């Protein structure tokens, strides 16, 4: 996507300013319902809620501006904005499976996607097989006659394992299987799964699109036909749309998305290089570092990498990792990412202390998100926490 196309989408596309007093910022159309003047008009709307304003659970003008921009960023025909990234996962899957169907998922998808596949869908007769997403043949072997969906997340959000989206899309298309890719790591600025042949792309808008850690939302893009199916079968029957105010916050976040990602990418590159030479760090995992095992594929498929970086810290005891994490003053210990503030999650926060095994590098993982702060400010915070460990 050219820089001018990006500027146009973010600043102008979908904004009919003449319709709202030539205001630069779009209005928050804070209404639950819309009026009809004739029975015939009401009937027409009832016949196709996807094309008409009836009730904000379905369509709303503020949300529509956002939908147009997000569809264009993904080079998709259409887009739905839902009340969380998790809803986007649920909605896309739910509209496309029935009892007896099968899903092939990449190993270790986002935790609540995995729980949907493991704990919820089996109650409705839908089974999931997990495969190593780095191995195309693993997908071929896992496909059954009943496979309806191949579910991907590339890169994933801990070790950034990547799938060859174009190759998997081709394989799935030949078998009539729908492909879905969680693109939260990259955003459409750094990777566009639909251009690579994937049927539906989704992301947690809570992360980079919102960008300020103040709204939870999700984005799903695909063909208009598919979005209409998901709208009718998932969004309307479960009520997982977003309020107009949240759409407005996301529009506000979008205005600065390219500038924020540029800054975050630069800071992250600086910090990756610094962490790589740090004696307390055994390994740095970052898809755009030449040491990354799938570096070549990352370069081919993605045009950038963002603020998520995982390190394997040198530690003999969990206590050392606890001291490091608790010593950070500016980098906050919290889930999520994509906001202004830098964050850390130590992998050991999801382990029982008696299960900690220093010989297992995964237990010594810490995932950082580098936000909008100055790189030196973050570096000195990390340095003092490394010093506190010893
Ligand atoms: C956060 C996240 C989600 C879920 O998004 P929510 O908006 O928190 O529901 C999905 N996938 C990935 C990779 C995420 O990081």
Coordinates of C-alpha atoms and ligand atoms in Angstrom, one line a residue:
X1 CA 0.0 0.0 0.0
X2 CA 1.4 3.4 -1.0
X3 CA 1.9 6.0 1.7
X4 CA -0.6 8.3 -0.1
X5 CA -3.2 5.6 -0.2
X6 CA -2.7 5.0 3.5
X7 CA -3.0 8.7 4.2
X8 CA -6.2 8.9 2.2
X9 CA -7.8 5.9 4.0
X10 CA -6.9 7.2 7.4
X11 CA -7.8 10.9 6.9
X12 CA -10.7 10.9 4.3
X13 CA -12.2 7.6 3.3
X14 CA -15.8 7.2 4.6
X15 CA -16.0 10.7 6.0
X16 CA -19.0 12.5 4.4
X17 CA -18.3 15.8 6.3
X18 CA -21.0 17.7 4.5
X19 CA -23.6 15.5 6.2
X20 CA -22.5 16.6 9.7
X21 CA -21.9 20.4 9.7
X22 CA -18.5 20.0 8.0
X23 CA -17.1 18.9 11.3
X24 CA -13.5 17.5 11.0
X25 CA -14.1 14.8 13.6
X26 CA -17.0 12.5 12.9
X27 CA -20.0 12.7 15.2
X28 CA -20.7 10.0 17.7
X29 CA -24.2 8.9 16.6
X30 CA -25.2 7.9 20.1
X31 CA -28.6 6.4 19.3
X32 CA -30.0 2.9 19.9
X33 CA -32.6 3.0 17.1
X34 CA -33.5 4.7 13.8
X35 CA -36.9 6.1 12.6
X36 CA -38.9 5.0 9.6
X37 CA -41.5 7.2 7.9
X38 CA -43.4 4.5 6.0
X39 CA -44.3 0.9 6.7
X40 CA -42.8 0.0 3.3
X41 CA -39.4 1.5 4.4
X42 CA -39.5 -0.4 7.6
X43 CA -40.3 -3.6 5.8
X44 CA -37.4 -3.0 3.4
X45 CA -35.0 -2.5 6.3
X46 CA -36.3 -5.6 8.1
X47 CA -35.7 -7.6 5.0
X48 CA -32.0 -6.8 5.1
X49 CA -30.6 -5.4 8.3
X50 CA -27.1 -5.6 6.8
X51 CA -27.9 -2.8 4.4
X52 CA -30.1 -0.6 6.7
X53 CA -30.0 1.4 9.9
X54 CA -32.5 -0.2 12.3
X55 CA -30.8 -0.7 15.6
X56 CA -27.2 0.1 16.8
X57 CA -26.6 -3.6 17.7
X58 CA -26.4 -4.0 13.9
X59 CA -25.5 -0.9 12.0
X60 CA -24.6 2.6 13.1
X61 CA -23.2 5.6 11.1
X62 CA -20.2 6.2 13.4
X63 CA -19.3 2.5 13.3
X64 CA -19.7 2.4 9.5
X65 CA -17.0 5.1 9.0
X66 CA -14.6 2.9 10.9
X67 CA -15.7 -0.2 9.0
X68 CA -14.9 1.4 5.7
X69 CA -11.5 2.5 6.7
X70 CA -10.6 -0.9 8.3
X71 CA -11.8 -2.8 5.2
X72 CA -9.7 -0.6 3.0
X73 CA -6.6 -1.0 5.1
X74 CA -6.9 -4.8 4.7
X75 CA -7.8 -4.6 1.0
X76 CA -11.0 -6.4 1.9
X77 CA -14.5 -5.9 0.5
X78 CA -16.0 -5.4 3.9
X79 CA -15.4 -5.3 7.7
X80 CA -17.2 -5.9 11.0
X81 CA -16.1 -4.2 14.2
X82 CA -17.0 -6.2 17.3
X83 CA -16.7 -5.8 21.0
X84 CA -13.4 -7.6 21.4
X85 CA -10.8 -9.4 19.4
X86 CA -12.1 -12.5 21.0
X87 CA -15.6 -11.8 19.6
X88 CA -14.0 -11.5 16.1
X89 CA -12.5 -15.0 16.6
X90 CA -15.8 -16.4 17.9
X91 CA -18.0 -14.7 15.3
X92 CA -15.9 -15.9 12.3
X93 CA -15.7 -19.5 13.5
X94 CA -19.3 -19.8 14.8
X95 CA -20.8 -18.6 11.5
X96 CA -18.9 -21.3 9.6
X97 CA -19.2 -24.6 11.6
X98 CA -22.0 -26.9 12.6
X99 CA -22.1 -30.2 14.6
X100 CA -19.8 -32.8 13.1
X101 CA -17.4 -30.3 11.6
X102 CA -13.6 -30.1 12.1
X103 CA -11.1 -27.3 12.5
X104 CA -7.4 -27.3 11.9
X105 CA -5.7 -24.7 14.1
X106 CA -2.1 -23.6 14.3
X107 CA -0.5 -24.7 17.6
X108 CA -0.9 -22.4 20.6
X109 CA -3.2 -19.7 19.2
X110 CA -4.3 -16.8 21.4
X111 CA -5.4 -18.4 24.7
X112 CA -9.1 -17.7 24.4
X113 CA -9.2 -19.0 20.9
X114 CA -7.6 -22.2 22.2
X115 CA -10.2 -22.4 25.0
X116 CA -13.0 -21.9 22.5
X117 CA -11.7 -24.8 20.4
X118 CA -10.9 -27.0 23.5
X119 CA -13.7 -26.3 25.9
X120 CA -16.7 -24.7 24.1
X121 CA -16.9 -26.0 20.5
X122 CA -16.7 -29.7 21.5
X123 CA -20.0 -29.3 23.4
X124 CA -21.5 -28.6 20.0
X125 CA -19.8 -31.4 18.2
X126 CA -17.0 -29.4 16.6
X127 CA -13.5 -30.9 17.0
X128 CA -10.1 -29.2 16.5
X129 CA -6.7 -30.6 15.5
X130 CA -3.6 -28.5 16.3
X131 CA -0.6 -28.5 13.9
X132 CA 2.9 -27.0 13.9
X133 CA 2.2 -24.0 11.6
X134 CA 5.7 -23.9 10.3
X135 CA 5.2 -27.1 8.5
X136 CA 2.8 -27.0 5.5
X137 CA 2.6 -30.7 5.3
X138 CA 1.3 -30.8 8.8
X139 CA -1.8 -29.0 7.5
X140 CA -2.2 -31.4 4.7
X141 CA -2.0 -34.4 7.0
X142 CA -4.5 -32.9 9.5
X143 CA -7.2 -32.1 7.0
X144 CA -10.3 -34.4 7.1
X145 CA -13.3 -34.5 4.8
X146 CA -15.2 -32.6 7.6
X147 CA -12.6 -29.8 7.9
X148 CA -14.3 -26.5 7.5
X149 CA -11.8 -24.0 8.8
X150 CA -8.0 -23.6 9.0
X151 CA -7.3 -21.2 11.8
X152 CA -4.0 -19.3 11.8
X153 CA -2.2 -16.7 13.9
X154 CA 0.9 -15.3 12.3
X155 CA 3.1 -14.3 14.0
X156 CA 1.8 -15.6 17.3
X157 CA 2.2 -13.4 20.3
X158 CA 4.8 -15.2 22.4
X159 CA 7.4 -16.9 20.2
X160 CA 6.2 -15.3 16.9
X161 CA 6.1 -18.6 15.0
X162 CA 5.0 -17.7 11.4
X163 CA 2.9 -19.6 8.9
X164 CA 3.3 -19.3 5.1
X165 CA 0.0 -17.6 4.6
X166 CA 0.0 -17.8 0.8
X167 CA 0.9 -21.5 0.7
X168 CA -1.7 -22.4 3.3
X169 CA -4.4 -20.3 1.5
X170 CA -3.7 -22.1 -1.7
X171 CA -3.9 -25.5 0.0
X172 CA -7.2 -24.6 1.7
X173 CA -8.8 -23.1 -1.3
X174 CA -8.2 -26.3 -3.3
X175 CA -10.0 -28.2 -0.5
X176 CA -12.9 -25.7 -0.1
X177 CA -11.8 -24.9 3.4
X178 CA -12.2 -21.4 4.9
X179 CA -9.0 -19.7 6.2
X180 CA -9.0 -17.3 9.1
X181 CA -5.8 -15.5 10.3
X182 CA -5.4 -13.5 13.5
X183 CA -3.3 -10.5 12.4
X184 CA -3.1 -8.7 15.7
X185 CA 0.7 -8.7 15.8
X186 CA 1.2 -7.0 12.5
X187 CA -2.0 -4.9 11.9
X188 CA -2.8 -4.4 8.2
X189 CA 0.0 -1.9 8.0
X190 CA 2.6 -4.6 8.3
X191 CA 0.8 -7.7 6.9
X192 CA -2.4 -8.1 4.8
X193 CA -3.5 -11.7 4.9
X194 CA -6.4 -11.2 2.5
X195 CA -3.9 -10.1 -0.2
X196 CA -2.1 -13.4 0.4
X197 CA -5.3 -15.3 -0.3
X198 CA -6.6 -15.8 3.3
X199 CA -10.5 -15.6 3.5
X200 CA -10.8 -13.7 6.8
X201 CA -8.4 -11.5 8.7
X202 CA -9.0 -10.5 12.3
X203 CA -7.3 -8.4 14.9
X204 CA -7.7 -7.3 18.4
X205 CA -8.4 -3.5 17.9
X206 CA -7.7 -3.2 21.6
X207 CA -4.0 -3.3 20.7
X208 CA -2.6 -1.0 18.0
X209 CA -5.8 0.3 16.4
X210 CA -7.1 1.7 19.7
X211 CA -3.5 2.4 20.7
X212 CA -4.2 4.1 24.0
X213 CA -5.2 1.2 26.3
X214 CA -8.7 2.6 26.8
X215 CA -11.0 0.5 24.5
X216 CA -11.6 -3.2 23.9
X217 CA -12.7 -4.1 20.4
X218 CA -12.1 -6.5 17.5
X219 CA -12.0 -6.3 13.7
X220 CA -12.9 -8.9 11.2
X221 CA -12.5 -8.4 7.4
X222 CA -13.4 -10.5 4.3
X223 CA -15.7 -10.6 1.4
X224 CA -19.0 -8.8 1.7
X225 CA -20.9 -12.1 1.4
X226 CA -18.9 -13.6 4.3
X227 CA -19.2 -10.5 6.4
X228 CA -23.0 -10.5 5.9
X229 CA -23.1 -14.2 6.9
X230 CA -21.1 -13.4 10.1
X231 CA -23.3 -10.4 10.8
X232 CA -26.5 -12.3 10.5
X233 CA -25.4 -15.5 12.3
X234 CA -23.0 -14.2 14.9
X235 CA -23.2 -10.4 15.5
X236 CA -27.0 -10.0 15.5
X237 CA -27.8 -13.2 17.4
X238 CA -25.2 -12.7 20.1
X239 CA -25.2 -8.9 20.4
X240 CA -21.4 -8.5 20.1
X241 CA -21.3 -5.2 18.2
X242 CA -19.6 -2.1 19.7
X243 CA -21.0 1.1 21.0
X244 CA -20.7 4.2 18.8
X245 CA -18.4 5.9 21.3
X246 CA -15.9 3.0 21.1
X247 CA -16.0 3.3 17.3
X248 CA -15.1 7.0 17.7
X249 CA -12.2 6.1 20.0
X250 CA -10.9 3.7 17.4
X251 CA -11.2 6.3 14.6
X252 CA -9.2 8.6 16.8
X253 CA -6.6 5.9 17.4
X254 CA -6.4 5.2 13.6
X255 CA -5.4 8.7 12.8
X256 CA -2.0 8.2 14.4
X257 CA -1.5 4.5 13.7
X258 CA 1.2 4.9 11.0
X259 CA 3.1 7.4 13.2
X260 CA 2.9 5.3 16.3
X261 CA 4.0 2.1 14.5
X262 CA 6.9 3.9 12.9
X263 CA 8.1 5.1 16.3
X264 CA 7.4 1.8 18.1
X265 CA 9.3 -0.1 15.3
X266 CA 12.4 2.2 15.7
X267 CA 12.4 1.9 19.5
X268 CA 12.0 -1.9 19.3
X269 CA 14.9 -2.3 16.9
X270 CA 17.1 -0.2 19.2
X271 CA 16.1 -2.3 22.2
X272 CA 16.4 -5.6 20.4
X273 CA 20.0 -4.8 19.5
X274 CA 20.8 -3.7 23.0
X275 CA 19.2 -6.7 24.6
X276 CA 21.1 -9.1 22.3
X277 CA 24.4 -8.0 23.7
X278 CA 23.3 -8.0 27.3
X279 CA 25.0 -10.6 29.5
X280 CA 21.8 -11.3 31.4
X281 CA 20.0 -12.2 28.2
X282 CA 20.4 -15.7 26.7
X283 CA 18.2 -15.2 23.6
X284 CA 16.1 -12.5 22.0
X285 CA 13.2 -13.6 19.9
X286 CA 12.0 -11.1 17.4
X287 CA 10.8 -11.9 13.8
X288 CA 12.7 -9.1 12.1
X289 CA 16.0 -10.0 13.7
X290 CA 18.3 -12.0 11.4
X291 CA 18.7 -14.6 14.2
X292 CA 15.0 -15.5 14.0
X293 CA 14.5 -19.0 12.6
X294 CA 11.9 -17.9 10.1
X295 CA 13.5 -14.6 9.3
X296 CA 13.3 -15.1 5.5
X297 CA 9.6 -15.9 5.6
X298 CA 9.0 -12.9 7.9
X299 CA 10.8 -10.6 5.5
X300 CA 8.8 -12.0 2.6
X301 CA 5.3 -11.9 4.2
X302 CA 5.5 -8.9 6.5
X303 CA 6.6 -5.3 5.8
X304 CA 7.3 -4.5 9.5
X305 CA 7.5 -5.9 13.0
X306 CA 6.1 -4.1 16.0
X307 CA 6.8 -3.7 19.6
X308 CA 6.5 -7.3 20.9
X309 CA 9.8 -8.9 21.8
X310 CA 10.5 -12.0 23.9
X311 CA 13.7 -12.6 25.8
X312 CA 15.0 -15.7 27.5
X313 CA 16.6 -14.4 30.6
X314 CA 19.6 -16.1 32.3
X315 CA 18.3 -17.2 35.7
X316 CA 18.8 -20.2 38.0
X317 CA 15.7 -19.5 40.1
X318 CA 12.3 -18.1 39.5
X319 CA 13.0 -15.7 42.3
X320 CA 15.5 -13.8 40.1
X321 CA 12.8 -13.4 37.4
X322 CA 10.4 -12.2 40.0
X323 CA 12.9 -9.6 41.2
X324 CA 13.6 -8.4 37.7
X325 CA 9.9 -8.0 36.8
X326 CA 9.1 -6.3 40.1
X327 CA 12.1 -3.9 39.8
X328 CA 10.9 -2.4 36.5
X329 CA 9.7 1.1 37.3
X330 CA 8.5 2.4 33.9
X331 CA 7.7 -0.8 32.1
X332 CA 4.4 -1.9 33.6
X333 CA 3.6 -5.5 34.4
X334 CA 0.3 -6.0 32.6
X335 CA -1.4 -8.0 29.8
X336 CA -2.2 -6.6 26.4
X337 CA -0.1 -4.3 24.2
X338 CA -0.3 -1.7 21.4
X339 CA -0.9 1.2 23.8
X340 CA 1.4 4.1 24.6
X341 CA 2.9 2.4 27.6
X342 CA 5.6 -0.3 27.6
X343 CA 4.6 -3.6 29.3
X344 CA 6.1 -6.9 30.5
X345 CA 4.7 -10.4 31.1
X346 CA 7.0 -12.9 32.7
X347 CA 6.1 -16.4 31.5
X348 CA 6.4 -17.7 35.1
X349 CA 3.3 -15.7 36.1
X350 CA 1.3 -18.5 34.6
X351 CA 3.2 -21.3 36.3
X352 CA 2.9 -22.7 39.8
X353 CA 6.3 -21.9 41.5
X354 CA 7.0 -25.5 42.2
X355 CA 6.7 -26.3 38.5
X356 CA 9.4 -23.8 37.5
X357 CA 12.2 -25.5 35.7
X358 CA 15.2 -23.3 35.0
X359 CA 16.4 -25.9 32.4
X360 CA 13.3 -25.1 30.3
X361 CA 13.9 -21.9 28.4
X362 CA 10.2 -21.2 28.1
X363 CA 9.9 -20.8 31.8
X364 CA 12.5 -18.1 31.6
X365 CA 10.7 -16.1 28.9
X366 CA 9.6 -12.5 29.4
X367 CA 7.5 -10.8 26.8
X368 CA 8.0 -7.1 26.4
X369 CA 5.9 -4.6 24.5
X370 CA 7.8 -1.4 23.8
X371 CA 5.4 1.6 23.5
X372 CA 5.9 5.2 22.8
X373 CA 8.4 6.2 25.5
X374 CA 12.0 7.2 24.6
X375 CA 14.3 4.3 23.9
X376 CA 16.9 5.4 26.5
X377 CA 14.3 5.8 29.1
X378 CA 13.3 2.2 28.6
X379 CA 16.9 1.0 28.4
X380 CA 17.8 2.5 31.7
X381 CA 14.7 1.0 33.3
X382 CA 15.7 -2.5 32.0
X383 CA 19.3 -2.0 33.1
X384 CA 18.5 -1.1 36.7
X385 CA 16.2 -4.2 36.8
X386 CA 18.9 -6.5 35.5
X387 CA 21.2 -5.0 38.1
X388 CA 18.7 -5.7 40.9
X389 CA 18.7 -9.4 39.9
X390 CA 22.2 -10.1 40.8
Ligands
LIG1 C1 -5.4 -9.7 22.6 C2 -5.5 -10.7 21.6 C3 -6.7 -11.2 21.1 C4 -8.0 -10.9 21.8 O1 -8.4 -9.6 21.7 P1 -9.3 -8.9 22.8 O2 -9.6 -7.6 22.2 O3 -8.5 -8.8 24.0 O4 -10.5 -9.8 23.0 C5 -6.7 -12.1 20.0 N1 -5.5 -12.4 19.5 C6 -4.3 -12.0 19.9 C7 -3.1 -12.4 19.2 C8 -4.3 -11.1 21.0 O5 -3.1 -10.7 21.4

